[in-house]
Structures are given as structure tokens and as C-alpha cells.
């Protein structure tokens, strides 16, 4: 079966976008892995699927699959590309979109040029919501890895995130610690691992070892989760420029119960067809 796709990225976090509105698409973990394979397929961090809305008050359904084939709850960089994609494919003419994801809904606002703003909803901080095994909710948690204890934040943006503060982002132990933490037993559904350096209360640097992928050039939900953790520790203001290896996102959050908003680019690289 030939399926049309668009190859897109948000700050180098790259995606294969599939239009499941105009085409009938059935994905399996094996098909996702093949699409994402950078030698046998197209190659991407995530495969993103646009589907018709399931509820009258939403415009589309947005499904996210990591390169390892697993379906997950949210993808921030992908949400910005989603907004651009549905416009380019003329699936909608609306500037403001209400999109259903596994963990709720996102509000997407297609702005000028290549900028898209996303209301990512309120972060979830109770351990059982993340999910994270802890006796009670805390600002940060001790976590033992191979006999060494680290201090982490634990935040859900619909998907789980662990955040560690580092002095120098260039020296962050992403490759050594990322894979160990991503499958830590206290995160029963796995976790995305962010390494965060605060430069000033409005400027920070972040690298993310993503669940189901590995280190990516950017992680939208990771940027939101890191900002929430730093804000709770009163290390940053309500607006932060979060610098990732692929570029910067602007994140706003004013405190518990409030939504996190994220603004950044969404780029289309090429269109094609794949045989599924
Ligand atoms: N790896 C993530 C999904 C993609 C998140 C990231 N690409 C973003 O932009 O938010 C997870 O397993 O929860």
C-alpha cells in the first residue's frame, strides 16, 4: 500500500507525518520501526499520525509513535509540525486547532512564518500521574542508579519526564546516564531524561535522552517539563528561552494548575510516498 508522507522537524527533532484523514493507514510497531529506520526506511525520531476527530469539540486526533514502535502520549515538537502539516495538506483552514492526544487535548496556534504556539496543558506532578514510584509528591526526589544517588525532578506533560540539573550542559552524562534512567524501575512506563543547565532566570540549556529513541536534537515536552521543575525550585521566571542542541523554544508557565505554553518553529523538509 502506497502512503503519502511529509518529512518534517522541530529544531532537528524529526518526524514522518502521515495523513490518516485522506488515506486509510493502519500502523503496527513493526511498520513504525521500518518507517523510522534511517537505513531501511525514511528515518525519524517519531512517526506522527493525523486522524479524524473522535469528539465533536476537537478538530483532529494526533497519535505519536517513537522510533522503537511504541505509541506514546504526547510530542511537543511534533504538535507544531502537526499544525503546519494539516494546513499544507489543506485538511483545515483554521488557525487555531483543538487536537486530541492520548493524554487530553492540545491547542495549536499557527502563527507567522514558521512559528507555532502550543498550549500544552497543565503539567501533572503527583507521582501516580507521572507515573513514578514515590511515597509522596516532592519538589525533587533522590534516585539511585548503579549505587550512585542523583537528585531528579519528575513531571508529566502527558508523557513522563525526569529532569537533572547540571553545571555544564556540554559535560552532561547524557549517553552514560540517559539509557539507565530511561528504563529505571521507579518509572514503570519508562521516562524521558532531561539534563538542564540554568544560565539565568530566563535562559537555560537542555539535552534530552528520549524514551524509545535516544538523545534527540530537541524535545518539546522535555523543554516544558524542565521549565516546570526549575520554576518549582524558583530557579527561573515565568518565561524561559530553553536552548536545545537543535535551537531554542520559548516556554511560559506561571505555576501549578496553569497551562504550559511553548512556541517554536515547524519545518517541512520534503514530501514522498512510502510502501507500507
Ligand atoms: N519520546 C517521547 C515522545 C516524543 C517527545 C518529544 N519528541 C517532544 O517533542 O515532546 C516519549 O516517549 O514520551
PDB file of C-alpha atoms and ligand atoms in Angstrom:
ATOM      1  CA  UNK A   1       0.000   0.000   0.000  1.00  0.00           C
ATOM      2  CA  UNK A   2       1.477   3.390  -1.064  1.00  0.00           C
ATOM      3  CA  UNK A   3       1.135   6.065   1.632  1.00  0.00           C
ATOM      4  CA  UNK A   4       1.910   9.766   1.155  1.00  0.00           C
ATOM      5  CA  UNK A   5       4.014  11.369   3.912  1.00  0.00           C
ATOM      6  CA  UNK A   6       5.803  14.606   4.786  1.00  0.00           C
ATOM      7  CA  UNK A   7       9.230  14.657   6.415  1.00  0.00           C
ATOM      8  CA  UNK A   8       9.298  17.466   8.989  1.00  0.00           C
ATOM      9  CA  UNK A   9      11.224  18.615  12.042  1.00  0.00           C
ATOM     10  CA  UNK A  10      11.031  20.894  15.056  1.00  0.00           C
ATOM     11  CA  UNK A  11      14.584  22.065  15.902  1.00  0.00           C
ATOM     12  CA  UNK A  12      16.040  18.872  14.439  1.00  0.00           C
ATOM     13  CA  UNK A  13      13.647  16.505  16.278  1.00  0.00           C
ATOM     14  CA  UNK A  14      12.474  14.834  13.093  1.00  0.00           C
ATOM     15  CA  UNK A  15       9.210  13.236  12.096  1.00  0.00           C
ATOM     16  CA  UNK A  16       7.421  11.322   9.387  1.00  0.00           C
ATOM     17  CA  UNK A  17       3.943  12.856   9.258  1.00  0.00           C
ATOM     18  CA  UNK A  18       1.147  10.637   7.896  1.00  0.00           C
ATOM     19  CA  UNK A  19      -2.256  11.882   6.768  1.00  0.00           C
ATOM     20  CA  UNK A  20      -4.734   9.339   8.144  1.00  0.00           C
ATOM     21  CA  UNK A  21      -7.660  11.588   7.177  1.00  0.00           C
ATOM     22  CA  UNK A  22      -7.369  11.365   3.362  1.00  0.00           C
ATOM     23  CA  UNK A  23      -5.714   7.923   3.441  1.00  0.00           C
ATOM     24  CA  UNK A  24      -6.607   4.724   5.322  1.00  0.00           C
ATOM     25  CA  UNK A  25      -3.492   3.923   7.413  1.00  0.00           C
ATOM     26  CA  UNK A  26      -3.037   1.001   9.801  1.00  0.00           C
ATOM     27  CA  UNK A  27       0.245   1.193  11.743  1.00  0.00           C
ATOM     28  CA  UNK A  28       1.872  -1.654  13.667  1.00  0.00           C
ATOM     29  CA  UNK A  29       5.048  -1.451  15.818  1.00  0.00           C
ATOM     30  CA  UNK A  30       6.941  -3.232  13.034  1.00  0.00           C
ATOM     31  CA  UNK A  31       5.722  -0.757  10.393  1.00  0.00           C
ATOM     32  CA  UNK A  32       6.668   2.184  12.631  1.00  0.00           C
ATOM     33  CA  UNK A  33      10.146   0.762  13.229  1.00  0.00           C
ATOM     34  CA  UNK A  34      10.669   0.300   9.485  1.00  0.00           C
ATOM     35  CA  UNK A  35       9.485   3.845   8.664  1.00  0.00           C
ATOM     36  CA  UNK A  36      11.769   5.259  11.373  1.00  0.00           C
ATOM     37  CA  UNK A  37      14.805   3.175  10.360  1.00  0.00           C
ATOM     38  CA  UNK A  38      17.443   5.569   8.986  1.00  0.00           C
ATOM     39  CA  UNK A  39      18.748   2.892   6.542  1.00  0.00           C
ATOM     40  CA  UNK A  40      15.821   0.604   5.718  1.00  0.00           C
ATOM     41  CA  UNK A  41      13.117   3.259   5.818  1.00  0.00           C
ATOM     42  CA  UNK A  42      12.704   7.037   5.734  1.00  0.00           C
ATOM     43  CA  UNK A  43      14.318   7.676   9.139  1.00  0.00           C
ATOM     44  CA  UNK A  44      12.895   9.769  12.011  1.00  0.00           C
ATOM     45  CA  UNK A  45      12.655  10.114  15.790  1.00  0.00           C
ATOM     46  CA  UNK A  46       8.866   9.749  15.782  1.00  0.00           C
ATOM     47  CA  UNK A  47       6.107   8.771  13.339  1.00  0.00           C
ATOM     48  CA  UNK A  48       3.105  11.105  13.736  1.00  0.00           C
ATOM     49  CA  UNK A  49      -0.364  10.152  12.504  1.00  0.00           C
ATOM     50  CA  UNK A  50      -3.183  12.627  11.793  1.00  0.00           C
ATOM     51  CA  UNK A  51      -6.633  11.073  12.214  1.00  0.00           C
ATOM     52  CA  UNK A  52     -10.199  12.408  12.064  1.00  0.00           C
ATOM     53  CA  UNK A  53     -11.588  13.782  15.343  1.00  0.00           C
ATOM     54  CA  UNK A  54     -13.235  11.345  17.760  1.00  0.00           C
ATOM     55  CA  UNK A  55     -15.107  14.060  19.682  1.00  0.00           C
ATOM     56  CA  UNK A  56     -17.258  16.919  18.324  1.00  0.00           C
ATOM     57  CA  UNK A  57     -15.200  19.610  20.110  1.00  0.00           C
ATOM     58  CA  UNK A  58     -11.864  18.613  18.549  1.00  0.00           C
ATOM     59  CA  UNK A  59     -10.531  19.179  15.015  1.00  0.00           C
ATOM     60  CA  UNK A  60      -8.219  16.171  14.721  1.00  0.00           C
ATOM     61  CA  UNK A  61      -6.792  13.231  16.595  1.00  0.00           C
ATOM     62  CA  UNK A  62      -2.973  13.210  16.927  1.00  0.00           C
ATOM     63  CA  UNK A  63      -1.140   9.911  17.524  1.00  0.00           C
ATOM     64  CA  UNK A  64       2.565   9.613  18.322  1.00  0.00           C
ATOM     65  CA  UNK A  65       4.867   6.612  17.823  1.00  0.00           C
ATOM     66  CA  UNK A  66       8.505   6.529  18.947  1.00  0.00           C
ATOM     67  CA  UNK A  67      11.158   5.071  16.627  1.00  0.00           C
ATOM     68  CA  UNK A  68      11.121   1.856  18.718  1.00  0.00           C
ATOM     69  CA  UNK A  69       7.493   1.313  17.648  1.00  0.00           C
ATOM     70  CA  UNK A  70       5.840   2.259  20.953  1.00  0.00           C
ATOM     71  CA  UNK A  71       2.799   4.567  20.944  1.00  0.00           C
ATOM     72  CA  UNK A  72       3.137   7.407  23.469  1.00  0.00           C
ATOM     73  CA  UNK A  73       1.039  10.166  24.987  1.00  0.00           C
ATOM     74  CA  UNK A  74       2.475  13.456  23.707  1.00  0.00           C
ATOM     75  CA  UNK A  75       5.103  15.098  21.492  1.00  0.00           C
ATOM     76  CA  UNK A  76       5.574  18.862  21.671  1.00  0.00           C
ATOM     77  CA  UNK A  77       7.824  19.440  18.653  1.00  0.00           C
ATOM     78  CA  UNK A  78       5.522  17.143  16.707  1.00  0.00           C
ATOM     79  CA  UNK A  79       2.473  19.207  17.699  1.00  0.00           C
ATOM     80  CA  UNK A  80       3.941  22.286  15.992  1.00  0.00           C
ATOM     81  CA  UNK A  81       4.685  20.244  12.847  1.00  0.00           C
ATOM     82  CA  UNK A  82       1.155  18.782  13.079  1.00  0.00           C
ATOM     83  CA  UNK A  83      -0.340  22.300  12.801  1.00  0.00           C
ATOM     84  CA  UNK A  84       1.788  23.135   9.750  1.00  0.00           C
ATOM     85  CA  UNK A  85       1.089  19.761   8.123  1.00  0.00           C
ATOM     86  CA  UNK A  86      -2.719  19.901   8.308  1.00  0.00           C
ATOM     87  CA  UNK A  87      -2.597  23.384   6.736  1.00  0.00           C
ATOM     88  CA  UNK A  88      -0.185  22.357   3.962  1.00  0.00           C
ATOM     89  CA  UNK A  89      -2.361  19.296   3.215  1.00  0.00           C
ATOM     90  CA  UNK A  90      -5.437  21.582   3.208  1.00  0.00           C
ATOM     91  CA  UNK A  91      -7.119  19.433   5.830  1.00  0.00           C
ATOM     92  CA  UNK A  92      -8.209  22.628   7.580  1.00  0.00           C
ATOM     93  CA  UNK A  93      -8.235  26.388   7.126  1.00  0.00           C
ATOM     94  CA  UNK A  94      -8.472  27.136  10.860  1.00  0.00           C
ATOM     95  CA  UNK A  95      -5.581  28.980  12.518  1.00  0.00           C
ATOM     96  CA  UNK A  96      -6.493  27.734  15.991  1.00  0.00           C
ATOM     97  CA  UNK A  97      -6.831  23.970  16.336  1.00  0.00           C
ATOM     98  CA  UNK A  98      -8.077  21.786  19.186  1.00  0.00           C
ATOM     99  CA  UNK A  99      -6.313  18.439  18.875  1.00  0.00           C
ATOM    100  CA  UNK A 100      -6.918  15.244  20.819  1.00  0.00           C
ATOM    101  CA  UNK A 101      -3.944  13.269  22.129  1.00  0.00           C
ATOM    102  CA  UNK A 102      -3.855  10.162  24.318  1.00  0.00           C
ATOM    103  CA  UNK A 103      -3.434  12.290  27.451  1.00  0.00           C
ATOM    104  CA  UNK A 104      -6.002  15.023  26.707  1.00  0.00           C
ATOM    105  CA  UNK A 105      -6.122  17.891  24.210  1.00  0.00           C
ATOM    106  CA  UNK A 106      -3.663  20.454  22.846  1.00  0.00           C
ATOM    107  CA  UNK A 107      -4.498  23.894  21.456  1.00  0.00           C
ATOM    108  CA  UNK A 108      -2.348  24.736  18.427  1.00  0.00           C
ATOM    109  CA  UNK A 109      -1.973  28.273  17.023  1.00  0.00           C
ATOM    110  CA  UNK A 110      -0.302  28.566  13.620  1.00  0.00           C
ATOM    111  CA  UNK A 111       1.415  31.943  13.790  1.00  0.00           C
ATOM    112  CA  UNK A 112       3.502  33.830  11.210  1.00  0.00           C
ATOM    113  CA  UNK A 113       6.313  32.384   9.054  1.00  0.00           C
ATOM    114  CA  UNK A 114       7.323  29.120  10.662  1.00  0.00           C
ATOM    115  CA  UNK A 115       6.368  29.770  14.315  1.00  0.00           C
ATOM    116  CA  UNK A 116       3.652  27.726  16.036  1.00  0.00           C
ATOM    117  CA  UNK A 117       2.414  28.225  19.609  1.00  0.00           C
ATOM    118  CA  UNK A 118       1.026  25.277  21.558  1.00  0.00           C
ATOM    119  CA  UNK A 119      -0.956  25.224  24.805  1.00  0.00           C
ATOM    120  CA  UNK A 120       0.468  22.006  26.240  1.00  0.00           C
ATOM    121  CA  UNK A 121      -1.977  21.860  29.151  1.00  0.00           C
ATOM    122  CA  UNK A 122      -1.103  21.814  32.843  1.00  0.00           C
ATOM    123  CA  UNK A 123       1.807  19.622  33.995  1.00  0.00           C
ATOM    124  CA  UNK A 124       0.996  16.602  36.190  1.00  0.00           C
ATOM    125  CA  UNK A 125       3.077  16.450  39.360  1.00  0.00           C
ATOM    126  CA  UNK A 126       1.564  13.698  41.537  1.00  0.00           C
ATOM    127  CA  UNK A 127       3.829  10.608  41.380  1.00  0.00           C
ATOM    128  CA  UNK A 128       0.984   8.309  40.364  1.00  0.00           C
ATOM    129  CA  UNK A 129       0.096  10.640  37.465  1.00  0.00           C
ATOM    130  CA  UNK A 130       3.623  10.605  36.011  1.00  0.00           C
ATOM    131  CA  UNK A 131       3.838   7.563  36.750  1.00  0.00           C
ATOM    132  CA  UNK A 132       6.769   7.480  39.212  1.00  0.00           C
ATOM    133  CA  UNK A 133       7.138   5.280  42.286  1.00  0.00           C
ATOM    134  CA  UNK A 134       7.462   7.593  45.330  1.00  0.00           C
ATOM    135  CA  UNK A 135       5.899   7.675  48.824  1.00  0.00           C
ATOM    136  CA  UNK A 136       4.629  11.212  48.341  1.00  0.00           C
ATOM    137  CA  UNK A 137       4.871  14.205  45.992  1.00  0.00           C
ATOM    138  CA  UNK A 138       8.033  16.308  46.434  1.00  0.00           C
ATOM    139  CA  UNK A 139       9.823  19.132  44.610  1.00  0.00           C
ATOM    140  CA  UNK A 140      12.635  16.698  43.840  1.00  0.00           C
ATOM    141  CA  UNK A 141      13.496  13.074  44.576  1.00  0.00           C
ATOM    142  CA  UNK A 142      16.656  11.043  45.339  1.00  0.00           C
ATOM    143  CA  UNK A 143      17.126   8.295  42.767  1.00  0.00           C
ATOM    144  CA  UNK A 144      19.752   5.552  42.987  1.00  0.00           C
ATOM    145  CA  UNK A 145      21.435   4.360  39.794  1.00  0.00           C
ATOM    146  CA  UNK A 146      24.206   1.713  39.998  1.00  0.00           C
ATOM    147  CA  UNK A 147      24.976   2.624  43.611  1.00  0.00           C
ATOM    148  CA  UNK A 148      25.098   6.406  42.982  1.00  0.00           C
ATOM    149  CA  UNK A 149      22.273   8.704  44.152  1.00  0.00           C
ATOM    150  CA  UNK A 150      21.028  11.536  41.914  1.00  0.00           C
ATOM    151  CA  UNK A 151      18.503  14.308  42.615  1.00  0.00           C
ATOM    152  CA  UNK A 152      15.758  14.451  39.981  1.00  0.00           C
ATOM    153  CA  UNK A 153      12.537  16.259  39.214  1.00  0.00           C
ATOM    154  CA  UNK A 154       9.618  14.150  37.973  1.00  0.00           C
ATOM    155  CA  UNK A 155       6.998  15.820  35.755  1.00  0.00           C
ATOM    156  CA  UNK A 156       4.398  14.603  33.263  1.00  0.00           C
ATOM    157  CA  UNK A 157       3.361  16.607  30.212  1.00  0.00           C
ATOM    158  CA  UNK A 158       1.104  13.709  29.350  1.00  0.00           C
ATOM    159  CA  UNK A 159       4.336  11.753  28.920  1.00  0.00           C
ATOM    160  CA  UNK A 160       6.825  11.105  31.742  1.00  0.00           C
ATOM    161  CA  UNK A 161       9.978  13.208  32.290  1.00  0.00           C
ATOM    162  CA  UNK A 162      12.853  13.045  34.754  1.00  0.00           C
ATOM    163  CA  UNK A 163      14.986  16.218  34.984  1.00  0.00           C
ATOM    164  CA  UNK A 164      18.514  16.545  36.411  1.00  0.00           C
ATOM    165  CA  UNK A 165      20.330  19.843  36.989  1.00  0.00           C
ATOM    166  CA  UNK A 166      23.892  20.022  35.612  1.00  0.00           C
ATOM    167  CA  UNK A 167      26.609  22.681  35.858  1.00  0.00           C
ATOM    168  CA  UNK A 168      27.776  22.400  32.215  1.00  0.00           C
ATOM    169  CA  UNK A 169      25.423  21.068  29.519  1.00  0.00           C
ATOM    170  CA  UNK A 170      28.372  20.115  27.308  1.00  0.00           C
ATOM    171  CA  UNK A 171      29.637  17.748  30.020  1.00  0.00           C
ATOM    172  CA  UNK A 172      26.211  16.317  30.949  1.00  0.00           C
ATOM    173  CA  UNK A 173      26.336  12.471  31.235  1.00  0.00           C
ATOM    174  CA  UNK A 174      23.571  12.046  28.618  1.00  0.00           C
ATOM    175  CA  UNK A 175      24.989   8.931  26.983  1.00  0.00           C
ATOM    176  CA  UNK A 176      26.079   7.273  30.255  1.00  0.00           C
ATOM    177  CA  UNK A 177      23.079   8.091  32.468  1.00  0.00           C
ATOM    178  CA  UNK A 178      20.287   8.619  29.933  1.00  0.00           C
ATOM    179  CA  UNK A 179      19.830   4.949  28.956  1.00  0.00           C
ATOM    180  CA  UNK A 180      19.974   3.789  32.603  1.00  0.00           C
ATOM    181  CA  UNK A 181      17.423   6.314  33.851  1.00  0.00           C
ATOM    182  CA  UNK A 182      15.111   5.872  30.837  1.00  0.00           C
ATOM    183  CA  UNK A 183      14.334   2.310  31.980  1.00  0.00           C
ATOM    184  CA  UNK A 184      14.632   2.839  35.760  1.00  0.00           C
ATOM    185  CA  UNK A 185      12.252   0.570  37.715  1.00  0.00           C
ATOM    186  CA  UNK A 186      10.704   3.551  39.551  1.00  0.00           C
ATOM    187  CA  UNK A 187       9.303   4.738  36.192  1.00  0.00           C
ATOM    188  CA  UNK A 188       7.021   1.808  35.306  1.00  0.00           C
ATOM    189  CA  UNK A 189       6.296   3.179  31.807  1.00  0.00           C
ATOM    190  CA  UNK A 190       9.884   4.354  31.204  1.00  0.00           C
ATOM    191  CA  UNK A 191      10.849   8.032  31.162  1.00  0.00           C
ATOM    192  CA  UNK A 192      12.397  10.802  29.042  1.00  0.00           C
ATOM    193  CA  UNK A 193      15.545  12.107  30.763  1.00  0.00           C
ATOM    194  CA  UNK A 194      16.374  15.827  30.622  1.00  0.00           C
ATOM    195  CA  UNK A 195      19.734  17.374  31.610  1.00  0.00           C
ATOM    196  CA  UNK A 196      19.215  21.044  32.462  1.00  0.00           C
ATOM    197  CA  UNK A 197      21.721  23.882  32.936  1.00  0.00           C
ATOM    198  CA  UNK A 198      20.275  27.158  34.204  1.00  0.00           C
ATOM    199  CA  UNK A 199      22.241  30.134  32.807  1.00  0.00           C
ATOM    200  CA  UNK A 200      19.962  32.957  34.056  1.00  0.00           C
ATOM    201  CA  UNK A 201      16.350  33.014  35.407  1.00  0.00           C
ATOM    202  CA  UNK A 202      15.171  33.473  31.788  1.00  0.00           C
ATOM    203  CA  UNK A 203      17.707  31.399  29.837  1.00  0.00           C
ATOM    204  CA  UNK A 204      18.552  27.704  30.156  1.00  0.00           C
ATOM    205  CA  UNK A 205      20.156  24.847  28.222  1.00  0.00           C
ATOM    206  CA  UNK A 206      18.723  21.348  27.880  1.00  0.00           C
ATOM    207  CA  UNK A 207      19.666  17.981  26.379  1.00  0.00           C
ATOM    208  CA  UNK A 208      17.180  15.099  26.400  1.00  0.00           C
ATOM    209  CA  UNK A 209      17.642  11.344  26.191  1.00  0.00           C
ATOM    210  CA  UNK A 210      14.189  10.419  24.887  1.00  0.00           C
ATOM    211  CA  UNK A 211      12.308   7.256  25.850  1.00  0.00           C
ATOM    212  CA  UNK A 212      12.088   4.979  22.820  1.00  0.00           C
ATOM    213  CA  UNK A 213      14.566   6.983  20.737  1.00  0.00           C
ATOM    214  CA  UNK A 214      17.789   8.095  22.477  1.00  0.00           C
ATOM    215  CA  UNK A 215      19.269  11.602  22.546  1.00  0.00           C
ATOM    216  CA  UNK A 216      17.381  13.891  20.178  1.00  0.00           C
ATOM    217  CA  UNK A 217      18.305  17.378  18.944  1.00  0.00           C
ATOM    218  CA  UNK A 218      15.275  18.778  20.734  1.00  0.00           C
ATOM    219  CA  UNK A 219      12.327  17.649  22.886  1.00  0.00           C
ATOM    220  CA  UNK A 220       9.280  19.899  23.236  1.00  0.00           C
ATOM    221  CA  UNK A 221       7.609  18.140  26.165  1.00  0.00           C
ATOM    222  CA  UNK A 222      11.069  17.830  27.724  1.00  0.00           C
ATOM    223  CA  UNK A 223      11.580  21.601  27.497  1.00  0.00           C
ATOM    224  CA  UNK A 224       8.208  22.140  29.189  1.00  0.00           C
ATOM    225  CA  UNK A 225       8.903  19.578  31.932  1.00  0.00           C
ATOM    226  CA  UNK A 226      12.378  21.002  32.625  1.00  0.00           C
ATOM    227  CA  UNK A 227      10.980  24.531  32.893  1.00  0.00           C
ATOM    228  CA  UNK A 228       8.263  23.369  35.320  1.00  0.00           C
ATOM    229  CA  UNK A 229      10.840  21.632  37.528  1.00  0.00           C
ATOM    230  CA  UNK A 230      13.146  24.687  37.544  1.00  0.00           C
ATOM    231  CA  UNK A 231      10.193  27.042  38.187  1.00  0.00           C
ATOM    232  CA  UNK A 232       9.065  24.959  41.167  1.00  0.00           C
ATOM    233  CA  UNK A 233      12.578  25.306  42.585  1.00  0.00           C
ATOM    234  CA  UNK A 234      12.382  29.085  41.950  1.00  0.00           C
ATOM    235  CA  UNK A 235      15.392  28.939  39.607  1.00  0.00           C
ATOM    236  CA  UNK A 236      13.609  30.544  36.636  1.00  0.00           C
ATOM    237  CA  UNK A 237      10.971  33.160  35.860  1.00  0.00           C
ATOM    238  CA  UNK A 238       7.552  32.563  34.212  1.00  0.00           C
ATOM    239  CA  UNK A 239       9.125  32.850  30.717  1.00  0.00           C
ATOM    240  CA  UNK A 240      12.271  30.927  29.733  1.00  0.00           C
ATOM    241  CA  UNK A 241      14.230  30.643  26.479  1.00  0.00           C
ATOM    242  CA  UNK A 242      15.128  26.957  26.525  1.00  0.00           C
ATOM    243  CA  UNK A 243      18.195  26.277  24.333  1.00  0.00           C
ATOM    244  CA  UNK A 244      18.491  22.724  22.995  1.00  0.00           C
ATOM    245  CA  UNK A 245      21.142  21.348  20.603  1.00  0.00           C
ATOM    246  CA  UNK A 246      18.792  21.998  17.655  1.00  0.00           C
ATOM    247  CA  UNK A 247      17.742  25.514  18.697  1.00  0.00           C
ATOM    248  CA  UNK A 248      15.606  27.452  21.179  1.00  0.00           C
ATOM    249  CA  UNK A 249      11.991  27.207  22.363  1.00  0.00           C
ATOM    250  CA  UNK A 250      10.117  29.862  24.361  1.00  0.00           C
ATOM    251  CA  UNK A 251       8.298  28.315  27.315  1.00  0.00           C
ATOM    252  CA  UNK A 252       5.773  30.082  29.555  1.00  0.00           C
ATOM    253  CA  UNK A 253       4.403  28.755  32.847  1.00  0.00           C
ATOM    254  CA  UNK A 254       3.055  30.757  35.826  1.00  0.00           C
ATOM    255  CA  UNK A 255       2.584  27.951  38.365  1.00  0.00           C
ATOM    256  CA  UNK A 256       0.669  24.833  39.447  1.00  0.00           C
ATOM    257  CA  UNK A 257      -2.677  24.291  37.736  1.00  0.00           C
ATOM    258  CA  UNK A 258      -1.731  26.676  34.928  1.00  0.00           C
ATOM    259  CA  UNK A 259      -1.070  25.501  31.351  1.00  0.00           C
ATOM    260  CA  UNK A 260       2.431  25.446  29.890  1.00  0.00           C
ATOM    261  CA  UNK A 261       2.744  27.164  26.511  1.00  0.00           C
ATOM    262  CA  UNK A 262       5.557  26.515  24.060  1.00  0.00           C
ATOM    263  CA  UNK A 263       6.483  28.492  20.929  1.00  0.00           C
ATOM    264  CA  UNK A 264       8.913  27.436  18.232  1.00  0.00           C
ATOM    265  CA  UNK A 265       9.419  26.540  14.572  1.00  0.00           C
ATOM    266  CA  UNK A 266       7.963  23.752  12.442  1.00  0.00           C
ATOM    267  CA  UNK A 267       9.732  22.942   9.167  1.00  0.00           C
ATOM    268  CA  UNK A 268       8.694  20.797   6.205  1.00  0.00           C
ATOM    269  CA  UNK A 269      11.715  19.170   4.510  1.00  0.00           C
ATOM    270  CA  UNK A 270      10.172  17.036   1.729  1.00  0.00           C
ATOM    271  CA  UNK A 271       7.094  15.067   0.651  1.00  0.00           C
ATOM    272  CA  UNK A 272       7.068  11.488  -0.564  1.00  0.00           C
ATOM    273  CA  UNK A 273       5.391   8.128  -0.766  1.00  0.00           C
ATOM    274  CA  UNK A 274       6.261   5.006   1.196  1.00  0.00           C
ATOM    275  CA  UNK A 275       5.117   1.428   0.548  1.00  0.00           C
ATOM    276  CA  UNK A 276       3.634   0.108   3.814  1.00  0.00           C
TER     277      UNK A 276
HETATM  278  N1  LIG B   1       9.989  10.240  23.393  1.00  0.00           N
HETATM  279  C1  LIG B   1       8.765  10.845  23.953  1.00  0.00           C
HETATM  280  C2  LIG B   1       7.777  11.238  22.828  1.00  0.00           C
HETATM  281  C3  LIG B   1       8.295  12.372  21.959  1.00  0.00           C
HETATM  282  C4  LIG B   1       8.588  13.620  22.736  1.00  0.00           C
HETATM  283  C5  LIG B   1       9.422  14.690  22.031  1.00  0.00           C
HETATM  284  N2  LIG B   1       9.898  14.370  20.722  1.00  0.00           N
HETATM  285  C6  LIG B   1       8.738  16.051  22.089  1.00  0.00           C
HETATM  286  O1  LIG B   1       8.988  16.900  21.222  1.00  0.00           O
HETATM  287  O2  LIG B   1       7.952  16.269  23.065  1.00  0.00           O
HETATM  288  C7  LIG B   1       8.109   9.827  24.902  1.00  0.00           C
HETATM  289  O3  LIG B   1       8.391   8.632  24.792  1.00  0.00           O
HETATM  290  O4  LIG B   1       7.316  10.259  25.752  1.00  0.00           O
END
